[in-house]
CSV table of C-alpha atoms in Angstrom, one decimal:
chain,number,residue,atom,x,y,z
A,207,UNK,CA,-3.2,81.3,10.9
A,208,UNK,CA,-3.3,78.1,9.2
A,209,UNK,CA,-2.6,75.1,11.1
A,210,UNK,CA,-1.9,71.3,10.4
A,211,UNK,CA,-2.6,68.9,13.2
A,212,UNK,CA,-0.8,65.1,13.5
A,213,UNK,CA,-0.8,62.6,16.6
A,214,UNK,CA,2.7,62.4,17.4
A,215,UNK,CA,3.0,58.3,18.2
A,216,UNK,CA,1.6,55.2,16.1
A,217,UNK,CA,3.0,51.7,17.0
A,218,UNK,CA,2.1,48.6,14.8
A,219,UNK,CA,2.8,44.9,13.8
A,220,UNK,CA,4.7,44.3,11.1
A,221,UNK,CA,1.7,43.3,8.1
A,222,UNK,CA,-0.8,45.4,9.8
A,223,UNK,CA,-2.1,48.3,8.2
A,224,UNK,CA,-1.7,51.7,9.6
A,225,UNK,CA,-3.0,54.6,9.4
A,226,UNK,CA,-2.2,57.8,10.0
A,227,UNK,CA,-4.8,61.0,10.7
A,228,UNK,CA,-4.1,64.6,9.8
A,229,UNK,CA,-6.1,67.7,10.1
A,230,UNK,CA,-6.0,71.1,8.5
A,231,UNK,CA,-7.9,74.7,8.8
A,232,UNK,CA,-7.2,76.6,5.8
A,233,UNK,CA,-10.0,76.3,3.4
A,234,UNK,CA,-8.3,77.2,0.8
A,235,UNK,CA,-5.9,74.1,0.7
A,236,UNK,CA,-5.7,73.1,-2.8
A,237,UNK,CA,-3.2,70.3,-2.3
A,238,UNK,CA,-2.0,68.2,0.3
A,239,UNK,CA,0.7,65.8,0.3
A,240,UNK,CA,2.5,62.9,2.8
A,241,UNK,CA,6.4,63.3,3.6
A,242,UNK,CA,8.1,60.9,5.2
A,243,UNK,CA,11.2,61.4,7.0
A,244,UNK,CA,13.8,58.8,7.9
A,245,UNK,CA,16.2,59.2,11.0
A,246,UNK,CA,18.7,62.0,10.1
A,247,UNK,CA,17.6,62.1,6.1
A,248,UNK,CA,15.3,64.0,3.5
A,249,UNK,CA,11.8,64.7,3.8
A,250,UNK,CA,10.5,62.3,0.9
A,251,UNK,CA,7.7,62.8,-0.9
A,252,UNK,CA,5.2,60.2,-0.9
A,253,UNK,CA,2.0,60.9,-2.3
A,254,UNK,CA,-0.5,64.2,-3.2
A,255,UNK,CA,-3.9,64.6,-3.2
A,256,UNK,CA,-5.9,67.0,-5.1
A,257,UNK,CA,-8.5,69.2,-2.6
A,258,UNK,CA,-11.4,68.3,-5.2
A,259,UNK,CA,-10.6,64.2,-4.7
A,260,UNK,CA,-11.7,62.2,-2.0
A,261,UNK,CA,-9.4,59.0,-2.4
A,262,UNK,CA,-6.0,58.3,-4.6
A,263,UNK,CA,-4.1,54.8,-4.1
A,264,UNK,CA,-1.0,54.4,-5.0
A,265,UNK,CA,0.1,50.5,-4.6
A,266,UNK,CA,0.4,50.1,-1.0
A,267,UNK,CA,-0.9,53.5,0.1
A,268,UNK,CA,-3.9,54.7,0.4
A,269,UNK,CA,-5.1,58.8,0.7
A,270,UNK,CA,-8.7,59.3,2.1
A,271,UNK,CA,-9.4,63.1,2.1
A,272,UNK,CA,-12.8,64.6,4.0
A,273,UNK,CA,-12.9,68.4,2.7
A,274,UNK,CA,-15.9,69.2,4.9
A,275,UNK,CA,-14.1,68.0,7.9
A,276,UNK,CA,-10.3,68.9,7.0
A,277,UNK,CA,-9.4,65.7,7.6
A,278,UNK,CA,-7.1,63.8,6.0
A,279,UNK,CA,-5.6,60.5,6.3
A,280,UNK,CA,-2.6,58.0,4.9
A,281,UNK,CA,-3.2,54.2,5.0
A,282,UNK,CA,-0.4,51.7,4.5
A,283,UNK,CA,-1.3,48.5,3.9
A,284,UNK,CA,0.9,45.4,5.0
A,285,UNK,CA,3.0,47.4,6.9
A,286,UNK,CA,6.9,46.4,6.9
A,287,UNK,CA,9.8,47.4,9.2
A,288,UNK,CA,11.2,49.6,6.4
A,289,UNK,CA,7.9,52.0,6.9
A,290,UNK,CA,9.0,52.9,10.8
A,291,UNK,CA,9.9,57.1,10.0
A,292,UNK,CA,8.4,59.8,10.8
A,293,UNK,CA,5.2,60.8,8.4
A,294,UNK,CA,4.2,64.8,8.3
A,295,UNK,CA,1.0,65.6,6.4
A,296,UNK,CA,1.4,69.3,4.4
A,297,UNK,CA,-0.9,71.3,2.7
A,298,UNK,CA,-0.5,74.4,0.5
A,299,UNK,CA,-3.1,76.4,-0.7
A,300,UNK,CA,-3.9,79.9,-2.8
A,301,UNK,CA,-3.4,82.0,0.3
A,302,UNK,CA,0.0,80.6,1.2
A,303,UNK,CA,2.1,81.5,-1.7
A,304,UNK,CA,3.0,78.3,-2.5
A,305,UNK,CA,5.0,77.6,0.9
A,306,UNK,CA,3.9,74.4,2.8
A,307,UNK,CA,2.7,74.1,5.7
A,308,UNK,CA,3.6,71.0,8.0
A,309,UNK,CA,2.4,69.0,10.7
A,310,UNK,CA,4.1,68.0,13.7
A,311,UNK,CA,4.9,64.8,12.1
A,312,UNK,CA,3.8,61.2,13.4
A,313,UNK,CA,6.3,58.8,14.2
A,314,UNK,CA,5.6,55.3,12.7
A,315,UNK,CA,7.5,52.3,15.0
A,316,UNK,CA,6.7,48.9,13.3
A,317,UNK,CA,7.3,45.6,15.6
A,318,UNK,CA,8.4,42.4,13.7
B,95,UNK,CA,16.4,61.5,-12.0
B,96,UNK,CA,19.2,64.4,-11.0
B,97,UNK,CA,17.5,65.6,-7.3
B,98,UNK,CA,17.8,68.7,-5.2
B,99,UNK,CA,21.5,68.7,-4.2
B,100,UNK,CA,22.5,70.9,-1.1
B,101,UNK,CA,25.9,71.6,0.8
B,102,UNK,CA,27.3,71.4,3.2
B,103,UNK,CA,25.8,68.4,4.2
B,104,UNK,CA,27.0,69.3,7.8
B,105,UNK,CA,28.4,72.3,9.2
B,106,UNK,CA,29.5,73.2,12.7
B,107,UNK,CA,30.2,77.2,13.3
B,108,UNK,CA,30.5,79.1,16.8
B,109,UNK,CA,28.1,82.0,18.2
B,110,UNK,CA,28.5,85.2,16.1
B,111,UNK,CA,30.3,83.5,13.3
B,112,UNK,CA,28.5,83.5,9.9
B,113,UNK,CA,27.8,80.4,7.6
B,114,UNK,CA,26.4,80.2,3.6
B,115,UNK,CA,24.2,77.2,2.6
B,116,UNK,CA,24.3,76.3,-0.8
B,117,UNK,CA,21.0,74.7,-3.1
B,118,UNK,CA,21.1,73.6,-6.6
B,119,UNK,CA,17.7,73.0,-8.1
B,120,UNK,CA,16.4,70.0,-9.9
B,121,UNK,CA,17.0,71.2,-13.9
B,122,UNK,CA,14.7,73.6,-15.3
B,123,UNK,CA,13.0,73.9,-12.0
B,124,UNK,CA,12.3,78.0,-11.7
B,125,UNK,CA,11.5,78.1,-8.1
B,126,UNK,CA,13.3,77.5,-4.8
B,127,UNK,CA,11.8,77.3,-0.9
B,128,UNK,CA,14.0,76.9,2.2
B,129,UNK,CA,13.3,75.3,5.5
B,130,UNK,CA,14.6,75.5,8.7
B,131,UNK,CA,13.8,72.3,11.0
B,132,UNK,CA,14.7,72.2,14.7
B,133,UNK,CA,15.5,69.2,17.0
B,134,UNK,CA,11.9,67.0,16.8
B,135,UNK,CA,9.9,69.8,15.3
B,136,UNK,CA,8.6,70.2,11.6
B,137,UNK,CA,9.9,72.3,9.2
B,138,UNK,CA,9.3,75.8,9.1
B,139,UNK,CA,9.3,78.0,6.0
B,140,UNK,CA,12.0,80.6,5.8
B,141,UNK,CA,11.9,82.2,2.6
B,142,UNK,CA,11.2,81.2,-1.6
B,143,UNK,CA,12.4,82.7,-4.9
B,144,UNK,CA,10.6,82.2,-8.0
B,145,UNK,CA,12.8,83.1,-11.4
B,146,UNK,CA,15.6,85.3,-9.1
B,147,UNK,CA,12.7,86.8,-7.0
B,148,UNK,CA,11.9,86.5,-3.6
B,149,UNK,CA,8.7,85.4,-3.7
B,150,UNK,CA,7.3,85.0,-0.1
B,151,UNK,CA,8.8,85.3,2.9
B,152,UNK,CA,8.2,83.2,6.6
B,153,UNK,CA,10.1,83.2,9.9
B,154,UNK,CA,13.6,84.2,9.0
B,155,UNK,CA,15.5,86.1,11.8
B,156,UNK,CA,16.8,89.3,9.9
B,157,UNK,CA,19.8,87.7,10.6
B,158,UNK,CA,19.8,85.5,7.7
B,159,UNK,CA,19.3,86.5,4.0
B,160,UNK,CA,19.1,84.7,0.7
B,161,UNK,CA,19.0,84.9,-2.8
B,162,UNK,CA,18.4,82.7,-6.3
B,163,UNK,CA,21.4,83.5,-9.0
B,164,UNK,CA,21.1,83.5,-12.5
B,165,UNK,CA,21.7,79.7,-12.9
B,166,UNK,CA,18.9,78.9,-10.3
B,167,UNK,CA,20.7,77.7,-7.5
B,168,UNK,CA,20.3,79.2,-3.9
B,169,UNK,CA,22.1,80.7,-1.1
B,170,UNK,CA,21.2,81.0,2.4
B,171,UNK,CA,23.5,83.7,4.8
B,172,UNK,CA,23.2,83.3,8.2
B,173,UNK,CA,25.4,85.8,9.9
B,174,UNK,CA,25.9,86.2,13.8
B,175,UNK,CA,25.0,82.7,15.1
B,176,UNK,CA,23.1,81.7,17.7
B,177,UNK,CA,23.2,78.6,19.5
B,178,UNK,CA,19.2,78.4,18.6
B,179,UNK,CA,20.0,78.2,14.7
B,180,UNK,CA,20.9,74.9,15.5
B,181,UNK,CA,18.5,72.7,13.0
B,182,UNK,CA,18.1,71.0,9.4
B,183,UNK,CA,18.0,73.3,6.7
B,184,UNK,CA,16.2,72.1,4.1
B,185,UNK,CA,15.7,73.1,0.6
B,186,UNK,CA,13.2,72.5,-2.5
B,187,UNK,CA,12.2,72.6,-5.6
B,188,UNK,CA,9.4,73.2,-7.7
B,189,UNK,CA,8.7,74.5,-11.2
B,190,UNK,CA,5.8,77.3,-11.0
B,191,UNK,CA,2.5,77.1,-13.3
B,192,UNK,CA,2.1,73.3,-12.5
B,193,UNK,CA,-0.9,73.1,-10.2
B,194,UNK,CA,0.4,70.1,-8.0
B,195,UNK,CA,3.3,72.6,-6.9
B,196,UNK,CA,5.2,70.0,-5.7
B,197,UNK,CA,8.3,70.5,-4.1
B,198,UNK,CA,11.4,67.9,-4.1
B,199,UNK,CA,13.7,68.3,-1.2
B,200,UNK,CA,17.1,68.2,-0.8
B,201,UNK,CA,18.7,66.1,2.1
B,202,UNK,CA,19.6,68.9,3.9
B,203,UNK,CA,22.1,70.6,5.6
B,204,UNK,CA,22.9,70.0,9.3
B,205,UNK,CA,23.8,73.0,11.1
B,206,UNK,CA,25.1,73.1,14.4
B,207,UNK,CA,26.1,76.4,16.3
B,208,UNK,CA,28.6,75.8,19.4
């Protein structure tokens, strides 16, 4: 079945950029999209990006998407304390129905 | 912006008892998705209605049913407990035709089975 792939840990300075990897099998993944998740709250959304893209910025983050590899990728630039959560990479695509598919999520810890 | 609104925001039952989550829509959104999302894992899909109808259909025990009412919002029955529904039940939103099919979430509802 599908499958959405995360490494579980990143650990960064506080102004360093970070960036956090993703992987996907379906093929048929027309959109995929960044959650974040703070302790105990809401999966927010944070930014989508169309399958037929390869990059979309949105002030301080940065999507980089690699169809032919399934790869997939969220940059945040000048990374503050606020950012530490937990970020899970979804896709959806025609032969899901519209449900989303998550991965395991990565947990962000930002050091002043 | 009015968001997904969900309650309980907590709820703590025993084994075998049942519980009803409740989900109200963003406004004029025609589709609903639930979640269920244990201790440290992501969230899994449960089940999604799109205008009333169930429209797909994940991991839910047959345990637990749902449905979408005439005013949109949601309902989630979960009858004879188990100390393993113990998780974050999450529910979204989306309005069907738009291709970005984006789904707004609610903040939840903590369950937890003693």
């Amino acid at each position: 079945g599908e499958d959405v792939e995360q490494s579980l840990f990143l650990s960064v300075r506080e102004g360093d950029s970070s960036v956090i990897n993703c992987t996907y099998t379906d093929s048929s993944s027309t959109y995929l999209y960044w959650y974040k998740q703070e302790p105990g709250a809401g999966l927010q959304l944070l930014t989508y990006i169309f399958s037929n893209m390869d990059m979309k910025q949105d002030q301080r983050l940065t999507v980089l998407l690699n169809k032919k590899d399934k790869h997939l990728s969220l940059r945040i630039a000048d990374t503050q304390t606020g950012d530490s959560a937990i970020y899970f990479c979804a896709e959806s695509g025609y032969n899901q129905g519209g449900k989303l598919i998550f991965g395991q999520g990565t947990e962000l810890s930002v050091k002043p | 912006a009015a968001g997904v609104i969900q309650s309980p925001r907590h709820l703590i039952k025993e084994k075998r008892e049942t519980a009803t989550l409740k989900c109200y829509p963003i406004p004029r959104h025609d589709t609903v998705y639930w979640y269920q999302q244990g201790p440290g894992q992501d969230p899994q899909f449960l089940i999604s209605f799109y205008e009333k109808m169930q429209s797909d259909k994940g991991s839910i025990p047959d345990r637990f049913s749902a449905q979408q009412f005439s005013d949109y919002h949601s309902e989630l029955n979960m009858s004879s407990l188990e100390l393993g529904d113990s998780a974050l039940y999450f529910c979204a939103s989306s309005l069907a035709g738009l291709p970005k099919n984006i789904q707004y979430f609610g903040a939840g509802t903590r369950l937890s089975v003693l």
